[in-house]
Short mmCIF file of C-alpha atoms in Angstrom, two decimals:
data_model
loop_
_atom_site.label_atom_id
_atom_site.label_comp_id
_atom_site.label_asym_id
_atom_site.label_seq_id
_atom_site.Cartn_x
_atom_site.Cartn_y
_atom_site.Cartn_z
CA UNK N 1 -6.42 -31.83 12.18
CA UNK N 2 -3.33 -33.22 13.97
CA UNK N 3 -1.12 -30.42 15.12
CA UNK N 4 2.53 -30.20 14.16
CA UNK N 5 4.56 -29.31 17.21
CA UNK N 6 6.71 -26.78 15.37
CA UNK N 7 3.57 -24.88 14.33
CA UNK N 8 1.97 -25.00 17.77
CA UNK N 9 5.32 -23.81 19.18
CA UNK N 10 5.22 -20.83 16.82
CA UNK N 11 1.64 -20.04 17.83
CA UNK N 12 2.58 -20.11 21.52
CA UNK N 13 6.03 -18.49 21.22
CA UNK N 14 6.69 -15.45 23.36
CA UNK N 15 7.47 -12.16 21.64
CA UNK N 16 11.19 -12.13 20.92
CA UNK N 17 13.85 -10.29 18.97
CA UNK N 18 13.33 -12.16 15.70
CA UNK N 19 9.70 -11.01 15.53
CA UNK N 20 10.85 -7.40 15.54
CA UNK N 21 13.63 -8.18 13.07
CA UNK N 22 11.09 -9.77 10.71
CA UNK N 23 8.86 -6.69 11.05
CA UNK N 24 11.75 -4.43 10.04
CA UNK N 25 12.85 -6.63 7.12
CA UNK N 26 9.34 -6.98 5.73
CA UNK N 27 8.36 -3.44 6.72
CA UNK N 28 11.19 -1.79 4.82
CA UNK N 29 9.77 -3.35 1.68
CA UNK N 30 6.39 -1.71 2.34
CA UNK N 31 8.26 1.50 3.21
CA UNK N 32 9.89 1.44 -0.23
CA UNK N 33 6.58 0.54 -1.91
CA UNK N 34 4.88 3.60 -0.43
CA UNK N 35 7.81 5.88 -1.24
CA UNK N 36 7.77 4.83 -4.88
CA UNK N 37 3.99 4.90 -5.35
CA UNK N 38 3.26 8.19 -3.60
CA UNK N 39 6.21 10.32 -4.74
CA UNK N 40 4.70 10.53 -8.21
CA UNK N 41 2.32 13.46 -7.47
CA UNK N 42 5.05 16.11 -6.87
CA UNK N 43 7.17 14.49 -9.59
CA UNK N 44 4.40 15.07 -12.12
CA UNK N 45 4.18 18.71 -11.02
CA UNK N 46 7.87 19.09 -11.86
CA UNK N 47 7.72 17.20 -15.15
CA UNK N 48 4.72 19.21 -16.34
CA UNK N 49 6.64 22.46 -15.85
CA UNK N 50 9.94 21.16 -17.22
CA UNK N 51 8.67 19.51 -20.38
CA UNK N 52 5.26 20.99 -21.07
CA UNK N 53 5.94 24.67 -20.32
CA UNK N 54 2.85 26.62 -21.40
CA UNK N 55 1.12 23.52 -22.73
CA UNK N 56 -1.23 21.60 -20.51
CA UNK N 57 -0.38 18.00 -19.73
CA UNK N 58 -3.36 16.11 -21.14
CA UNK N 59 -5.63 14.03 -18.95
CA UNK N 60 -4.63 10.90 -20.87
CA UNK N 61 -0.92 11.46 -20.20
CA UNK N 62 -1.57 12.29 -16.56
CA UNK N 63 -3.74 9.21 -16.11
CA UNK N 64 -1.14 6.90 -17.60
CA UNK N 65 1.58 8.46 -15.47
CA UNK N 66 -0.39 7.78 -12.28
CA UNK N 67 -1.73 4.31 -13.05
CA UNK N 68 1.11 2.61 -14.92
CA UNK N 69 2.84 1.64 -11.65
CA UNK N 70 -0.52 0.56 -10.19
CA UNK N 71 -1.11 -1.70 -13.21
CA UNK N 72 2.35 -3.21 -12.77
CA UNK N 73 1.63 -3.66 -9.05
CA UNK N 74 -1.60 -5.57 -9.76
CA UNK N 75 0.21 -7.84 -12.24
CA UNK N 76 3.10 -8.33 -9.83
CA UNK N 77 0.73 -9.34 -7.03
CA UNK N 78 -0.78 -12.05 -9.22
CA UNK N 79 2.52 -13.36 -10.61
CA UNK N 80 4.70 -13.27 -7.52
CA UNK N 81 1.88 -14.21 -5.19
CA UNK N 82 1.48 -17.42 -7.21
CA UNK N 83 5.24 -18.02 -7.32
CA UNK N 84 5.44 -17.52 -3.57
CA UNK N 85 3.27 -20.62 -3.14
CA UNK N 86 4.97 -22.59 -5.90
CA UNK N 87 8.69 -22.06 -5.23
CA UNK N 88 8.75 -20.57 -1.73
CA UNK N 89 8.36 -17.22 -0.04
CA UNK N 90 12.06 -16.55 0.56
CA UNK N 91 13.29 -17.10 -3.02
CA UNK N 92 10.67 -14.85 -4.60
CA UNK N 93 11.07 -12.24 -1.87
CA UNK N 94 14.64 -11.47 -2.88
CA UNK N 95 13.75 -11.32 -6.59
CA UNK N 96 11.03 -8.72 -5.97
CA UNK N 97 13.49 -6.57 -4.07
CA UNK N 98 16.06 -6.67 -6.87
CA UNK N 99 13.39 -5.60 -9.37
CA UNK N 100 12.48 -2.65 -7.14
CA UNK N 101 16.10 -1.53 -6.77
CA UNK N 102 17.04 -1.65 -10.45
CA UNK N 103 13.77 -0.17 -11.70
CA UNK N 104 14.05 2.74 -9.23
CA UNK N 105 17.42 3.58 -10.74
CA UNK N 106 15.93 3.06 -14.18
CA UNK N 107 13.25 5.67 -13.46
CA UNK N 108 15.94 8.18 -12.61
CA UNK N 109 17.94 7.36 -15.72
CA UNK N 110 14.91 7.64 -18.02
CA UNK N 111 16.36 8.41 -21.43
CA UNK N 112 16.12 11.79 -23.18
CA UNK N 113 16.28 15.24 -21.65
CA UNK N 114 14.53 17.30 -24.31
CA UNK N 115 11.84 15.22 -26.03
CA UNK N 116 8.95 14.88 -23.63
CA UNK N 117 7.38 11.93 -25.44
CA UNK N 118 10.63 10.01 -25.05
CA UNK N 119 10.93 10.93 -21.38
CA UNK N 120 7.35 9.96 -20.56
CA UNK N 121 7.55 6.64 -22.45
CA UNK N 122 10.81 5.68 -20.76
CA UNK N 123 9.52 6.70 -17.33
CA UNK N 124 6.29 4.76 -17.88
CA UNK N 125 8.25 1.60 -18.76
CA UNK N 126 10.42 1.71 -15.65
CA UNK N 127 7.45 2.64 -13.44
CA UNK N 128 5.63 -0.42 -14.76
CA UNK N 129 8.60 -2.69 -13.96
CA UNK N 130 8.86 -1.03 -10.54
CA UNK N 131 5.19 -1.85 -10.01
CA UNK N 132 5.90 -5.53 -10.69
CA UNK N 133 8.40 -5.62 -7.83
CA UNK N 134 6.15 -3.65 -5.51
CA UNK N 135 3.26 -5.99 -6.33
CA UNK N 136 5.25 -9.04 -5.32
CA UNK N 137 6.27 -7.43 -2.07
CA UNK N 138 2.67 -7.10 -0.83
CA UNK N 139 1.58 -10.77 -0.60
CA UNK N 140 5.02 -12.03 0.40
CA UNK N 141 5.50 -9.53 3.23
CA UNK N 142 2.06 -10.24 4.67
CA UNK N 143 2.39 -14.01 4.29
CA UNK N 144 5.87 -14.22 5.77
CA UNK N 145 4.91 -12.12 8.78
CA UNK N 146 1.70 -14.06 9.41
CA UNK N 147 3.57 -17.38 9.26
CA UNK N 148 6.29 -16.28 11.67
CA UNK N 149 3.97 -14.64 14.22
CA UNK N 150 2.26 -16.16 17.25
CA UNK N 151 -1.53 -16.21 17.21
CA UNK N 152 -1.97 -13.75 20.09
CA UNK N 153 -0.16 -10.84 18.44
CA UNK N 154 -0.24 -11.87 14.77
CA UNK N 155 -2.55 -9.03 13.74
CA UNK N 156 -0.39 -6.42 15.46
CA UNK N 157 2.76 -7.75 13.80
CA UNK N 158 1.25 -7.71 10.29
CA UNK N 159 -0.22 -4.26 10.95
CA UNK N 160 3.20 -3.04 12.12
CA UNK N 161 4.70 -4.21 8.81
CA UNK N 162 1.99 -2.38 6.88
CA UNK N 163 2.38 0.74 9.03
CA UNK N 164 5.77 1.27 7.41
CA UNK N 165 3.79 2.56 4.43
CA UNK N 166 2.99 5.67 6.44
CA UNK N 167 6.66 6.31 7.10
CA UNK N 168 7.37 5.70 3.41
CA UNK N 169 4.82 8.36 2.42
CA UNK N 170 6.31 10.77 4.95
CA UNK N 171 9.84 10.06 3.76
CA UNK N 172 8.93 10.57 0.09
CA UNK N 173 7.53 13.98 1.02
CA UNK N 174 10.55 14.87 3.15
CA UNK N 175 13.01 13.85 0.43
CA UNK N 176 11.05 15.77 -2.19
CA UNK N 177 11.00 18.92 -0.05
CA UNK N 178 14.71 18.60 0.79
CA UNK N 179 15.76 18.06 -2.82
CA UNK N 180 13.58 20.90 -4.08
CA UNK N 181 14.85 23.30 -1.45
CA UNK N 182 18.48 22.33 -2.07
CA UNK N 183 18.18 22.76 -5.84
CA UNK N 184 16.28 26.01 -5.40
CA UNK N 185 18.98 27.49 -3.13
CA UNK N 186 21.78 26.27 -5.41
CA UNK N 187 20.16 27.78 -8.49
CA UNK N 188 18.79 31.05 -7.09
CA UNK N 189 20.80 33.07 -9.57
CA UNK N 190 19.37 31.38 -12.64
CA UNK N 191 15.85 31.56 -11.18
CA UNK N 192 16.18 35.30 -10.62
CA UNK N 193 17.37 35.82 -14.22
CA UNK N 194 14.45 33.81 -15.57
CA UNK N 195 12.00 35.73 -13.39
CA UNK N 196 13.47 39.05 -14.47
CA UNK N 197 13.12 37.98 -18.09
CA UNK N 198 9.40 37.44 -17.51
CA UNK N 199 9.42 33.66 -17.95
CA UNK N 200 6.10 32.39 -16.58
CA UNK N 201 7.13 28.80 -15.84
CA UNK N 202 10.42 28.82 -13.97
CA UNK N 203 12.11 25.49 -14.72
CA UNK N 204 15.90 25.76 -14.95
CA UNK N 205 17.91 23.03 -16.69
CA UNK N 206 19.10 21.44 -13.43
CA UNK N 207 15.48 20.79 -12.40
CA UNK N 208 15.60 17.79 -14.74
CA UNK N 209 18.12 16.24 -12.35
CA UNK N 210 16.03 16.95 -9.25
CA UNK N 211 13.04 14.73 -10.07
CA UNK N 212 15.32 11.93 -11.22
CA UNK N 213 17.24 12.10 -7.94
CA UNK N 214 14.02 11.85 -5.93
CA UNK N 215 13.06 8.67 -7.77
CA UNK N 216 16.49 7.06 -7.45
CA UNK N 217 16.68 7.66 -3.70
CA UNK N 218 13.79 5.19 -3.41
CA UNK N 219 16.21 2.38 -4.27
CA UNK N 220 18.31 2.92 -1.12
CA UNK N 221 16.04 1.37 1.58
CA UNK N 222 15.27 -1.59 -0.70
CA UNK N 223 18.97 -2.20 -1.38
CA UNK N 224 19.79 -2.04 2.34
CA UNK N 225 17.19 -4.73 3.04
CA UNK N 226 18.38 -7.29 0.46
CA UNK N 227 21.16 -8.81 2.57
CA UNK N 228 18.86 -9.43 5.53
CA UNK N 229 16.12 -10.89 3.34
CA UNK N 230 18.55 -13.43 1.95
CA UNK N 231 19.46 -14.50 5.49
CA UNK N 232 15.85 -15.19 6.41
CA UNK N 233 14.93 -18.90 6.48
CA UNK N 234 11.89 -20.19 4.68
CA UNK N 235 8.82 -19.97 6.89
CA UNK N 236 8.13 -23.05 8.99
CA UNK N 237 4.57 -23.30 7.73
CA UNK N 238 5.64 -23.39 4.10
CA UNK N 239 8.35 -25.96 4.78
CA UNK N 240 6.14 -28.18 6.93
CA UNK N 241 2.77 -27.87 5.19
CA UNK N 242 3.70 -27.27 1.55
CA UNK N 243 7.09 -28.99 1.21
CA UNK N 244 5.96 -31.60 3.77
CA UNK N 245 9.23 -31.44 5.71
CA UNK N 246 8.49 -30.81 9.38
CA UNK N 247 12.03 -31.72 10.41
CA UNK N 248 13.59 -28.95 8.30
CA UNK N 249 10.94 -26.51 9.53
CA UNK N 250 11.91 -27.24 13.12
CA UNK N 251 15.61 -26.80 12.33
CA UNK N 252 14.99 -23.46 10.60
CA UNK N 253 12.98 -22.10 13.51
CA UNK N 254 15.58 -23.15 16.07
CA UNK N 255 18.17 -21.07 14.19
CA UNK N 256 16.29 -17.82 14.51
CA UNK N 257 13.87 -18.17 17.43
CA UNK N 258 13.96 -19.44 21.01
CA UNK N 259 12.00 -22.65 20.49
CA UNK N 260 13.02 -25.51 22.78
CA UNK N 261 13.86 -28.95 21.39
CA UNK N 262 11.16 -30.54 23.52
CA UNK N 263 8.52 -28.44 21.77
CA UNK N 264 9.41 -29.78 18.34
CA UNK N 265 11.00 -33.14 19.17
CA UNK N 266 8.11 -35.18 17.77
CA UNK N 267 8.36 -33.47 14.40
CA UNK N 268 12.11 -34.04 14.08
CA UNK N 269 11.89 -37.81 14.41
CA UNK N 270 11.27 -38.23 10.69
CA UNK N 271 12.25 -36.32 7.60
CA UNK N 272 8.65 -35.99 6.45
CA UNK N 273 5.21 -36.17 8.00
CA UNK N 274 2.00 -37.41 6.41
CA UNK N 275 -0.42 -34.49 6.46
CA UNK N 276 -4.17 -34.77 6.87
CA UNK N 277 -6.42 -34.34 3.81
CA UNK N 278 -7.38 -30.79 4.73
CA UNK N 279 -3.79 -29.62 4.23
CA UNK N 280 -2.53 -32.09 1.62
CA UNK N 281 -3.05 -31.49 -2.08
CA UNK N 282 -6.54 -33.01 -2.03
CA UNK N 283 -7.93 -30.15 -4.07
CA UNK N 284 -6.45 -27.56 -6.41
CA UNK N 285 -6.61 -23.81 -6.65
CA UNK N 286 -9.90 -22.70 -8.21
CA UNK N 287 -11.36 -26.19 -8.04
CA UNK N 288 -14.98 -26.70 -7.01
CA UNK N 289 -13.87 -27.67 -3.49
CA UNK N 290 -11.63 -24.61 -3.29
CA UNK N 291 -14.54 -22.30 -4.04
CA UNK N 292 -16.83 -24.16 -1.64
CA UNK N 293 -14.32 -23.70 1.18
CA UNK N 294 -12.65 -20.40 0.28
CA UNK N 295 -14.77 -18.69 -2.36
CA UNK N 296 -16.60 -16.51 0.15
CA UNK N 297 -13.36 -15.46 1.81
CA UNK N 298 -11.69 -14.66 -1.50
CA UNK N 299 -14.69 -12.61 -2.61
CA UNK N 300 -14.83 -10.66 0.66
CA UNK N 301 -11.08 -9.97 0.75
CA UNK N 302 -10.99 -8.89 -2.92
CA UNK N 303 -14.18 -6.80 -2.82
CA UNK N 304 -13.19 -4.97 0.36
CA UNK N 305 -9.69 -4.23 -0.95
CA UNK N 306 -11.15 -3.00 -4.25
CA UNK N 307 -13.55 -0.65 -2.44
CA UNK N 308 -11.04 0.79 0.01
CA UNK N 309 -8.45 1.46 -2.71
CA UNK N 310 -11.03 3.31 -4.81
CA UNK N 311 -11.45 5.60 -1.82
CA UNK N 312 -7.83 5.76 -0.64
CA UNK N 313 -6.16 6.60 -3.96
CA UNK N 314 -8.93 8.95 -5.08
CA UNK N 315 -8.69 10.73 -1.72
CA UNK N 316 -5.01 11.42 -2.31
CA UNK N 317 -5.81 13.03 -5.67
CA UNK N 318 -8.70 15.00 -4.17
CA UNK N 319 -6.40 16.28 -1.45
CA UNK N 320 -3.87 17.78 -3.85
CA UNK N 321 -6.65 19.53 -5.78
CA UNK N 322 -8.69 20.86 -2.85
CA UNK N 323 -6.00 22.51 -0.76
CA UNK N 324 -3.43 25.14 -1.63
CA UNK N 325 -1.12 26.67 0.92
CA UNK N 326 0.87 28.86 -1.42
CA UNK N 327 0.18 32.57 -1.55
CA UNK N 328 0.62 32.40 -5.33
CA UNK N 329 -1.21 30.13 -7.74
CA UNK N 330 0.94 27.12 -8.62
CA UNK N 331 1.12 27.95 -12.31
CA UNK N 332 3.15 31.09 -11.56
CA UNK N 333 5.61 29.55 -9.11
CA UNK N 334 8.89 27.97 -10.04
CA UNK N 335 9.18 24.24 -10.53
CA UNK N 336 10.57 23.64 -7.04
CA UNK N 337 7.82 25.55 -5.24
CA UNK N 338 5.13 23.60 -7.09
CA UNK N 339 6.50 20.22 -6.02
CA UNK N 340 7.37 21.50 -2.54
CA UNK N 341 3.77 22.54 -1.83
CA UNK N 342 2.32 19.20 -2.93
CA UNK N 343 4.91 17.29 -0.88
CA UNK N 344 4.36 19.50 2.17
CA UNK N 345 0.65 18.81 2.10
CA UNK N 346 1.25 15.05 1.85
CA UNK N 347 3.70 15.24 4.77
CA UNK N 348 1.18 17.08 6.97
CA UNK N 349 -1.53 14.51 6.26
CA UNK N 350 0.87 11.58 6.77
CA UNK N 351 2.16 12.88 10.11
CA UNK N 352 -1.21 13.98 11.51
CA UNK N 353 -3.61 11.37 10.10
CA UNK N 354 -2.08 8.50 8.17
CA UNK N 355 0.64 7.32 10.58
CA UNK N 356 -1.53 7.65 13.75
CA UNK N 357 -4.23 5.61 11.98
CA UNK N 358 -1.78 2.78 11.30
CA UNK N 359 -0.60 2.63 14.89
CA UNK N 360 -4.10 2.72 16.34
CA UNK N 361 -4.67 -0.45 14.34
CA UNK N 362 -1.45 -2.01 15.65
CA UNK N 363 -2.65 -1.39 19.21
CA UNK N 364 -6.30 -2.45 18.84
CA UNK N 365 -6.26 -5.14 16.14
CA UNK N 366 -5.78 -8.05 18.56
CA UNK N 367 -8.05 -6.50 21.18
CA UNK N 368 -11.25 -5.74 19.27
CA UNK N 369 -10.74 -7.73 16.07
CA UNK N 370 -10.34 -7.21 12.35
CA UNK N 371 -14.01 -7.13 11.37
CA UNK N 372 -15.04 -4.48 13.91
CA UNK N 373 -12.14 -2.21 12.93
CA UNK N 374 -12.95 -2.62 9.24
CA UNK N 375 -16.64 -1.89 9.81
CA UNK N 376 -15.84 1.16 11.91
CA UNK N 377 -13.35 2.50 9.35
CA UNK N 378 -15.70 2.18 6.38
CA UNK N 379 -18.59 3.68 8.35
CA UNK N 380 -16.62 6.67 9.67
CA UNK N 381 -15.20 7.44 6.21
CA UNK N 382 -18.72 7.33 4.77
CA UNK N 383 -19.95 9.76 7.41
CA UNK N 384 -17.08 12.19 6.80
CA UNK N 385 -17.56 12.12 3.02
CA UNK N 386 -21.30 12.73 3.34
CA UNK N 387 -20.81 15.50 5.92
CA UNK N 388 -18.23 17.16 3.64
CA UNK N 389 -20.05 16.47 0.39
CA UNK N 390 -23.67 17.37 1.10
CA UNK N 391 -23.00 21.06 2.01
CA UNK N 392 -19.99 21.39 -0.33
CA UNK N 393 -21.74 23.49 -2.99
CA UNK N 394 -23.20 26.09 -0.63
CA UNK N 395 -20.71 26.23 2.22
CA UNK N 396 -17.23 24.77 1.77
CA UNK N 397 -16.69 26.29 -1.68
CA UNK N 398 -17.71 29.78 -0.52
CA UNK N 399 -15.68 30.02 2.69
CA UNK N 400 -11.96 30.07 2.02
CA UNK N 401 -11.29 30.62 5.72
CA UNK N 402 -12.65 27.13 6.38
CA UNK N 403 -9.70 25.67 4.47
CA UNK N 404 -7.88 24.54 7.64
CA UNK N 405 -11.04 23.29 9.28
CA UNK N 406 -11.96 21.39 6.16
CA UNK N 407 -8.51 19.84 6.09
CA UNK N 408 -8.99 18.54 9.64
CA UNK N 409 -12.28 17.01 8.58
CA UNK N 410 -10.67 15.54 5.49
CA UNK N 411 -7.75 14.24 7.54
CA UNK N 412 -10.21 12.02 9.40
CA UNK N 413 -10.70 10.11 6.16
CA UNK N 414 -7.04 9.11 6.11
CA UNK N 415 -7.09 8.32 9.83
CA UNK N 416 -10.10 5.99 9.59
CA UNK N 417 -8.85 4.52 6.35
CA UNK N 418 -5.73 3.30 8.12
CA UNK N 419 -7.42 2.66 11.46
CA UNK N 420 -9.78 0.63 9.35
CA UNK N 421 -9.98 -1.13 5.97
CA UNK N 422 -6.74 0.05 4.38
CA UNK N 423 -4.85 -1.96 7.02
CA UNK N 424 -7.27 -4.80 7.71
CA UNK N 425 -7.59 -5.68 4.02
CA UNK N 426 -3.82 -6.32 4.08
CA UNK N 427 -4.08 -8.49 7.21
CA UNK N 428 -7.14 -10.67 6.63
CA UNK N 429 -6.06 -12.44 3.38
CA UNK N 430 -2.80 -13.45 5.10
CA UNK N 431 -4.79 -15.31 7.78
CA UNK N 432 -7.76 -16.94 6.03
CA UNK N 433 -6.28 -19.23 3.39
CA UNK N 434 -4.32 -22.51 3.54
CA UNK N 435 -0.53 -22.28 3.44
CA UNK N 436 -0.29 -23.64 -0.12
CA UNK N 437 -2.73 -20.98 -1.41
CA UNK N 438 -2.03 -18.14 1.04
CA UNK N 439 0.34 -16.01 -1.03
CA UNK N 440 -1.67 -16.55 -4.22
CA UNK N 441 -4.98 -15.55 -2.62
CA UNK N 442 -3.40 -12.53 -0.96
CA UNK N 443 -2.03 -11.52 -4.37
CA UNK N 444 -5.47 -11.90 -5.97
CA UNK N 445 -7.05 -9.77 -3.23
CA UNK N 446 -4.34 -7.15 -3.56
CA UNK N 447 -4.65 -7.08 -7.35
CA UNK N 448 -8.37 -6.41 -6.95
CA UNK N 449 -7.39 -3.52 -4.70
CA UNK N 450 -5.04 -2.05 -7.28
CA UNK N 451 -7.79 -2.41 -9.88
CA UNK N 452 -9.89 -0.27 -7.54
CA UNK N 453 -7.05 2.23 -7.30
CA UNK N 454 -6.88 2.43 -11.10
CA UNK N 455 -10.65 2.85 -11.38
CA UNK N 456 -10.66 5.58 -8.74
CA UNK N 457 -7.64 7.44 -10.13
CA UNK N 458 -8.62 7.37 -13.79
CA UNK N 459 -12.29 7.95 -13.04
CA UNK N 460 -11.53 10.97 -10.88
CA UNK N 461 -9.06 12.53 -13.34
CA UNK N 462 -11.49 12.26 -16.24
CA UNK N 463 -14.62 13.15 -14.26
CA UNK N 464 -13.11 16.37 -12.89
CA UNK N 465 -11.32 17.63 -16.00
CA UNK N 466 -12.54 21.09 -16.90
CA UNK N 467 -11.26 24.42 -18.14
CA UNK N 468 -9.96 26.48 -15.26
CA UNK N 469 -11.67 29.85 -15.06
CA UNK N 470 -10.08 31.25 -11.96
CA UNK N 471 -6.43 30.25 -11.58
CA UNK N 472 -6.38 31.47 -7.98
CA UNK N 473 -9.33 29.42 -6.75
CA UNK N 474 -8.60 27.15 -3.81
CA UNK N 475 -11.47 24.77 -4.51
CA UNK N 476 -11.95 23.00 -7.85
CA UNK N 477 -15.22 23.02 -9.75
CA UNK N 478 -17.92 22.74 -7.10
CA UNK N 479 -20.56 20.41 -8.55
CA UNK N 480 -18.09 17.77 -9.67
CA UNK N 481 -16.25 17.76 -6.35
CA UNK N 482 -19.51 17.41 -4.47
CA UNK N 483 -20.49 14.44 -6.63
CA UNK N 484 -17.03 12.91 -6.02
CA UNK N 485 -17.53 13.15 -2.26
CA UNK N 486 -20.97 11.57 -2.42
CA UNK N 487 -19.83 8.74 -4.69
CA UNK N 488 -16.92 7.94 -2.38
CA UNK N 489 -19.32 7.96 0.57
CA UNK N 490 -21.48 5.42 -1.25
CA UNK N 491 -18.41 3.25 -1.93
CA UNK N 492 -17.65 3.24 1.81
CA UNK N 493 -21.23 2.19 2.59
CA UNK N 494 -20.78 -0.71 0.14
CA UNK N 495 -17.66 -1.64 2.12
CA UNK N 496 -19.69 -1.73 5.33
CA UNK N 497 -22.18 -4.13 3.72
CA UNK N 498 -19.56 -6.48 2.25
CA UNK N 499 -17.66 -6.57 5.54
CA UNK N 500 -20.76 -7.23 7.63
CA UNK N 501 -22.19 -9.91 5.34
CA UNK N 502 -19.12 -11.81 4.16
CA UNK N 503 -15.95 -11.11 6.19
CA UNK N 504 -14.92 -13.62 8.87
CA UNK N 505 -13.13 -12.80 12.10
CA UNK N 506 -9.71 -14.45 12.53
CA UNK N 507 -8.55 -12.94 15.83
CA UNK N 508 -7.09 -15.34 18.39
CA UNK N 509 -7.08 -18.38 16.09
CA UNK N 510 -4.07 -20.15 14.59
CA UNK N 511 -3.68 -20.08 10.83
CA UNK N 512 -4.48 -23.79 10.72
CA UNK N 513 -7.66 -23.35 12.76
CA UNK N 514 -8.84 -20.78 10.22
CA UNK N 515 -8.77 -23.53 7.57
CA UNK N 516 -11.03 -25.94 9.42
CA UNK N 517 -14.47 -26.68 8.04
CA UNK N 518 -16.30 -25.94 11.30
CA UNK N 519 -14.87 -22.41 11.25
CA UNK N 520 -16.35 -21.93 7.77
CA UNK N 521 -19.72 -23.39 8.64
CA UNK N 522 -21.24 -20.23 10.10
#
């Protein structure tokens, strides 16, 4: 296809300040997404002790509390991914951020303070709306970064945006620990009185403020980003290839990047440019031609994202159930200690496994390619799950002193998830599809991933529900946990097969080259 000079200039542009600025602007959205999605585990620990007291929070309530935001995220990815292609990346980007800000505050201001049904319903509503905003942020962040980047370092830039998730997880844990510790120190007197009175679940009245504060703090990074998002121009590829205005695309890029006039002079001679059939609206989304050209890519991106999210979100739930670092069982600690322990565990895993995994991908993604990293990640996770799962019933469950060693082994799952398919499934859909379908197809792939997260979360919660016999046990019921490990190992093996058979390598090619028919012929 004939090459637009403004696009070839972007592909060849040296790394400059605006690339890093775009990473920060888009990355803070992913930072906020991770904060909001992963702070819910310690929050639910607090809510269960504040509102349920001696009652047990039912599996149905717990499942809804975990997945309502994931359901909203899946819907948001479909809706805003489509709108990103229809009305532009920049306009929808700001709307998603506003939804995230206001719904985060809404979660904190969930109505009622005594009736738990009212609290849970209100929280579920605002978490769903929050999920809509988070969902829109996924395809738009990936698409915007891919369309601004040069082809040599595009993978590293998109991976750097996604790596902000790790910092978001770490920050949610740090904020939770800080808030819990501050409220615990401020209310030591009331806690001592409750303990002296023999109250089993120590949840003072002010604890109801603590979990709300943790949720509302998530609005701060999103709010700080809004101004800079509104200053971002529309991406040159959307303006040139979708709006068919190469002249405006060139003007926008000259405002924010060092692109010489000589590089884009040919495109600025006319207001519009006639595009070749491969990039004009010669076929529609979900038409027969669309599926012949992009059906395989859409299947591979969606299936891989579904499989990795089954593993990733289930692994987070497994983690909180397997390990306990408190000297007392959680049911006898006060509300702050319960949440603190869960958050501390998440912080340890994020700092030691999750964040290093992201940055290994940033370093290697444009050196060894997306497909090899994805294959390696799925394979290594499968090996770890099988190694941990096969001897689980006769070794891991009978040796409490192996707790730390087992955590190191389990930490490898999070490392290879992020130095592997959890990151590459975010990158690949942003590179494979034409500009006028890119955000939509990324949203479809991401929605499939969140469906996998829902399947994994709900399936795990219901499959492992059982009456606790020993409240002090470190490991949950042995047989069911062993089966969980083996099933997740099998899911990872399925990821290896889908990646090997259907996923295309995009390293070193421009976004427009990835659309060409000869690239799709093999």
